[in-house]
Coordinates of C-alpha atoms and ligand atoms in Angstrom, one line a residue:
X235 CA 0.0 0.0 0.0
X236 CA 1.1 3.6 -0.6
X237 CA -0.2 7.0 0.3
X238 CA -0.9 9.9 -2.1
X239 CA -3.0 13.0 -1.9
X240 CA -5.9 13.6 -4.2
X241 CA -7.5 17.0 -4.1
X242 CA -6.2 17.6 -0.6
X243 CA -7.4 14.2 0.8
X244 CA -4.9 11.5 1.7
X245 CA -5.8 8.2 0.1
X246 CA -4.3 4.8 -0.1
X247 CA -3.5 3.0 -3.3
X248 CA -2.2 -0.4 -4.3
X249 CA 0.9 -1.0 -6.3
X250 CA -0.2 -1.2 -10.0
X251 CA -3.0 1.2 -9.6
X252 CA -3.2 4.2 -11.9
X253 CA -4.0 7.7 -10.7
X254 CA -7.5 7.2 -12.3
X255 CA -8.1 4.1 -10.3
X256 CA -7.1 5.8 -7.0
X257 CA -9.0 9.0 -7.8
X258 CA -12.2 7.1 -8.7
X259 CA -12.0 5.2 -5.4
X260 CA -11.6 8.5 -3.7
X261 CA -14.8 9.8 -5.3
X262 CA -13.2 12.2 -7.8
X263 CA -15.1 12.6 -11.1
X264 CA -12.7 12.5 -14.0
X265 CA -14.1 12.3 -17.6
X266 CA -12.6 9.5 -19.7
X267 CA -13.3 7.8 -23.0
X268 CA -10.6 5.3 -23.6
X269 CA -9.9 3.7 -20.2
X270 CA -11.5 0.3 -20.5
X271 CA -10.9 -2.5 -18.0
X272 CA -10.6 -5.1 -20.7
X273 CA -7.5 -3.6 -22.3
X274 CA -4.2 -2.1 -21.3
X275 CA -4.3 1.7 -20.8
X276 CA -3.4 3.4 -24.0
X277 CA -3.8 7.1 -23.2
X278 CA -5.3 8.1 -26.5
X279 CA -8.2 10.5 -25.8
X280 CA -6.4 12.7 -23.2
X281 CA -9.7 13.6 -21.5
X282 CA -8.7 12.2 -18.2
X283 CA -6.0 14.9 -17.6
X284 CA -5.0 15.8 -14.1
X285 CA -2.2 17.8 -12.5
X286 CA 0.4 15.6 -10.7
X287 CA 3.1 17.0 -8.4
X288 CA 6.2 15.0 -7.6
X289 CA 9.6 16.0 -6.4
X290 CA 8.6 19.7 -6.5
X291 CA 7.6 19.5 -10.2
X292 CA 4.0 19.9 -11.5
X293 CA 2.9 18.5 -14.8
X294 CA -0.3 17.6 -16.6
X295 CA -0.8 13.9 -17.1
X296 CA -3.3 11.4 -18.4
X297 CA -4.5 9.8 -15.2
X298 CA -5.5 6.5 -16.8
X299 CA -1.8 5.8 -17.7
X300 CA 0.0 7.5 -14.7
X301 CA 1.0 5.0 -12.0
X302 CA 0.5 5.9 -8.4
X303 CA 3.5 6.4 -6.2
X304 CA 4.1 7.2 -2.5
X305 CA 3.8 10.9 -1.8
X306 CA 2.3 11.9 -5.1
X307 CA 0.0 14.9 -5.1
X308 CA -2.9 14.9 -7.6
X309 CA -5.2 17.7 -8.5
X310 CA -8.3 16.7 -10.5
X311 CA -10.4 19.8 -10.7
X312 CA -8.3 23.0 -10.9
X313 CA -9.2 25.6 -13.5
X314 CA -6.1 24.6 -15.4
X315 CA -7.1 21.0 -15.5
X316 CA -10.7 21.9 -16.6
X317 CA -9.5 24.2 -19.3
X318 CA -7.2 21.6 -20.7
X319 CA -9.9 19.0 -20.7
X320 CA -12.3 21.4 -22.5
X321 CA -9.7 22.0 -25.2
X322 CA -9.3 18.2 -25.6
X323 CA -13.1 17.8 -25.8
X324 CA -13.2 20.4 -28.6
X325 CA -10.7 18.5 -30.6
X326 CA -12.6 15.2 -30.0
X327 CA -15.9 16.9 -31.1
X328 CA -14.3 18.1 -34.2
X329 CA -13.6 14.4 -35.1
X330 CA -17.0 13.0 -34.0
X331 CA -19.5 15.9 -34.1
X332 CA -22.5 13.5 -34.6
X333 CA -21.8 11.3 -31.6
X334 CA -24.6 11.8 -29.1
X335 CA -22.5 10.3 -26.4
X336 CA -19.7 12.7 -27.0
X337 CA -22.0 15.7 -27.3
X338 CA -23.5 14.9 -24.0
X339 CA -20.2 14.4 -22.3
X340 CA -19.0 17.7 -23.9
X341 CA -22.1 19.5 -22.6
X342 CA -21.5 18.2 -19.1
X343 CA -18.1 19.9 -19.3
X344 CA -19.4 23.1 -20.7
X345 CA -18.4 22.5 -24.4
X346 CA -21.3 22.7 -26.8
X347 CA -19.6 23.6 -30.1
X348 CA -15.9 23.1 -30.9
X349 CA -13.9 26.1 -32.2
X350 CA -12.1 23.8 -34.6
X351 CA -13.3 22.7 -38.1
X352 CA -15.0 19.4 -38.3
X353 CA -12.9 16.5 -39.6
X354 CA -15.2 14.1 -41.3
X355 CA -12.8 11.6 -42.8
X356 CA -14.7 8.7 -44.4
X357 CA -17.9 10.3 -43.0
X358 CA -17.3 8.4 -39.8
X359 CA -17.3 9.6 -36.3
X360 CA -14.2 8.2 -34.8
X361 CA -12.0 9.8 -32.1
X362 CA -9.1 7.4 -32.8
X363 CA -9.1 6.2 -29.2
X364 CA -7.8 2.8 -30.2
X365 CA -10.1 0.8 -28.0
X366 CA -11.5 -1.3 -30.9
X367 CA -8.0 -2.0 -32.2
X368 CA -6.7 -3.1 -28.8
X369 CA -9.7 -5.2 -27.8
X370 CA -9.5 -7.0 -31.2
X371 CA -5.8 -7.7 -30.6
X372 CA -5.5 -8.2 -26.9
X373 CA -8.7 -9.8 -25.9
X374 CA -10.1 -11.5 -29.1
X375 CA -6.7 -12.3 -30.6
X376 CA -7.8 -11.5 -34.1
X377 CA -5.8 -8.3 -34.8
X378 CA -8.2 -7.6 -37.7
X379 CA -8.0 -3.8 -37.6
X380 CA -5.5 -1.1 -37.1
X381 CA -4.9 2.6 -37.9
X382 CA -3.8 3.9 -41.3
X383 CA -2.8 7.3 -42.5
X384 CA -1.6 10.4 -40.7
X385 CA -3.0 13.6 -39.3
X386 CA -6.6 14.3 -40.3
X387 CA -6.5 11.4 -42.7
X388 CA -5.7 8.9 -39.9
X389 CA -8.5 6.4 -39.7
X390 CA -9.3 2.9 -38.7
X391 CA -8.8 0.3 -41.4
X392 CA -8.1 -3.3 -42.1
X393 CA -4.5 -4.2 -43.2
X394 CA -3.6 -2.8 -46.6
X395 CA -7.0 -0.9 -46.6
X396 CA -8.6 -4.2 -47.8
X397 CA -11.6 -5.9 -46.1
X398 CA -10.8 -7.3 -42.7
X399 CA -10.2 -11.0 -43.5
X400 CA -9.2 -11.8 -40.0
X401 CA -12.4 -10.4 -38.5
X402 CA -14.5 -13.1 -36.8
X403 CA -17.6 -10.9 -36.4
X404 CA -17.5 -11.0 -32.6
X405 CA -18.8 -7.4 -32.2
X406 CA -16.3 -6.6 -29.4
X407 CA -15.1 -3.5 -31.3
X408 CA -18.6 -2.0 -31.4
X409 CA -19.2 -3.0 -27.8
X410 CA -16.2 -0.9 -26.6
X411 CA -16.4 2.0 -28.9
X412 CA -17.2 5.0 -26.7
X413 CA -18.8 7.0 -29.5
X414 CA -20.8 4.4 -31.3
X415 CA -18.8 4.6 -34.5
X416 CA -18.8 0.9 -35.4
X417 CA -21.9 -0.5 -37.0
X418 CA -22.6 -4.3 -36.9
X419 CA -25.3 -5.8 -39.0
X420 CA -26.6 -9.0 -37.5
X421 CA -28.3 -10.7 -40.5
X422 CA -30.0 -14.1 -40.8
X423 CA -27.1 -15.5 -42.9
X424 CA -24.3 -13.1 -42.3
X425 CA -22.7 -10.8 -39.7
X426 CA -21.4 -7.7 -41.4
X427 CA -19.1 -5.0 -40.1
X428 CA -19.3 -2.4 -42.9
X429 CA -16.8 -0.1 -41.1
X430 CA -14.1 -2.6 -42.1
X431 CA -15.7 -4.3 -45.0
X432 CA -15.9 -7.6 -43.1
X433 CA -18.6 -10.3 -43.6
X434 CA -18.7 -13.7 -41.9
X435 CA -21.4 -16.4 -41.8
X436 CA -24.0 -16.3 -39.1
X437 CA -24.3 -19.0 -36.5
X438 CA -27.7 -20.6 -35.9
X439 CA -29.4 -22.2 -32.9
X440 CA -28.9 -25.9 -33.3
X441 CA -32.5 -26.5 -32.3
X442 CA -34.8 -23.8 -33.8
X443 CA -32.5 -22.2 -36.4
X444 CA -32.6 -18.6 -35.0
X445 CA -29.5 -16.6 -35.9
X446 CA -27.3 -16.2 -32.8
X447 CA -24.3 -14.2 -33.9
X448 CA -21.2 -15.1 -35.8
X449 CA -20.2 -18.6 -36.7
X450 CA -16.4 -18.0 -36.5
X451 CA -16.8 -16.4 -33.1
X452 CA -18.8 -19.4 -31.9
X453 CA -16.1 -21.8 -33.1
X454 CA -13.5 -19.7 -31.3
X455 CA -15.4 -19.8 -28.0
X456 CA -16.2 -23.5 -28.4
X457 CA -12.5 -24.2 -28.8
X458 CA -11.8 -22.6 -25.5
X459 CA -14.6 -24.2 -23.5
X460 CA -14.0 -27.3 -21.3
X461 CA -15.1 -30.6 -22.9
X462 CA -18.8 -31.1 -22.5
X463 CA -19.7 -27.4 -22.3
X464 CA -19.7 -26.5 -26.0
X465 CA -23.5 -26.9 -26.1
X466 CA -23.6 -23.6 -24.2
X467 CA -22.9 -21.8 -27.4
X468 CA -25.2 -23.9 -29.6
X469 CA -28.6 -22.8 -28.6
X470 CA -30.5 -19.5 -28.6
X471 CA -31.6 -18.0 -25.2
X472 CA -35.1 -19.3 -25.7
X473 CA -34.1 -22.9 -26.4
X474 CA -31.6 -22.7 -23.5
X475 CA -34.4 -21.6 -21.3
X476 CA -36.6 -24.6 -22.4
X477 CA -33.7 -27.0 -21.9
X478 CA -33.1 -25.5 -18.4
X479 CA -36.7 -25.9 -17.5
X480 CA -36.9 -29.5 -18.8
X481 CA -33.7 -30.3 -17.0
X482 CA -35.0 -28.9 -13.8
X483 CA -38.3 -30.9 -14.0
X484 CA -36.3 -34.0 -14.8
X485 CA -34.1 -33.3 -11.7
X486 CA -37.2 -32.7 -9.6
X487 CA -38.8 -35.9 -10.7
X488 CA -35.6 -37.8 -9.9
X489 CA -35.1 -36.2 -6.6
X490 CA -38.7 -36.5 -5.5
X491 CA -38.6 -40.3 -5.4
X492 CA -35.7 -40.2 -3.0
X493 CA -37.2 -37.6 -0.7
X494 CA -39.1 -38.5 2.4
X495 CA -42.8 -38.6 1.8
X496 CA -43.3 -35.4 3.8
X497 CA -41.0 -33.5 1.5
X498 CA -42.3 -34.7 -1.8
X499 CA -44.3 -32.4 -4.1
X500 CA -48.1 -32.9 -3.6
X501 CA -49.6 -34.4 -6.8
X502 CA -52.2 -32.2 -8.4
Ligands
SF4_297 S1 -14.0 3.2 -33.9 FE1 -14.6 3.8 -31.8 S2 -13.3 2.4 -30.5 FE2 -12.4 2.4 -32.6 S3 -10.8 4.0 -32.5 FE3 -12.7 5.0 -33.3 S4 -13.7 5.8 -31.5 FE4 -12.2 4.3 -30.8
FES298 S1 -9.1 7.9 -20.6 FE1 -7.1 8.5 -20.2 S2 -6.4 9.1 -22.1 FE2 -8.4 8.4 -22.6

């Protein structure tokens, strides 16, 4: 355990915590967009800026990437910090002006319209936070997408700007995107990610045939499940429910015969 000061309060933190972790536990409200528990901190959005003081020096730092240390002083709500975050928000809004989530967060910080011209590369709202790229590589293990280009032309893309052949249609990229930039089309026969030009076959419930997501993703998950559990991915929620209910009634019947008469269900 180590001790640091956050907004004048002494707080304890564990080795490996970031300043954002410790500040959140201390009740500080720090806006953030690219800090996700599923992936390593990347520090792309810069919205989580705070002031840190160490060894007599003060600097602005992204709290999601800054490790705690004994004696560190952190300021999360000074005018300087808030002004810097508003500037960052203006830049983000210039990249993703149509994102409702971003507009709401901006409004909560006092930023309604950015001073900067809108960047509408590929007509896509993307703040280049990298969460989708990192979750695809670190968690899913597909590495189907990355960034291409520079400056205002920098954008998400599949390798060599082709369709994302390595995409398994899991939808993790869309799930983590903080501005809703990635569209997934869950069709009857295909799962499509138009953002990356990817298409994979849909998986269907083994019993009723309802589409239940992507076939390659199901195969990936099945390969990681313990023997005898792969059926967990084969049925739609409704068929699983029916199986559970049937399993329960079978169990009840089996158990009832071994119960003392007083504990058995009363026949209707
Ligand atoms: S698509 Fe979304 S998750 Fe991916 S980099 Fe852009 S904003 Fe981040
Ligand atoms: S949340 Fe820290 S840089 Fe994005």
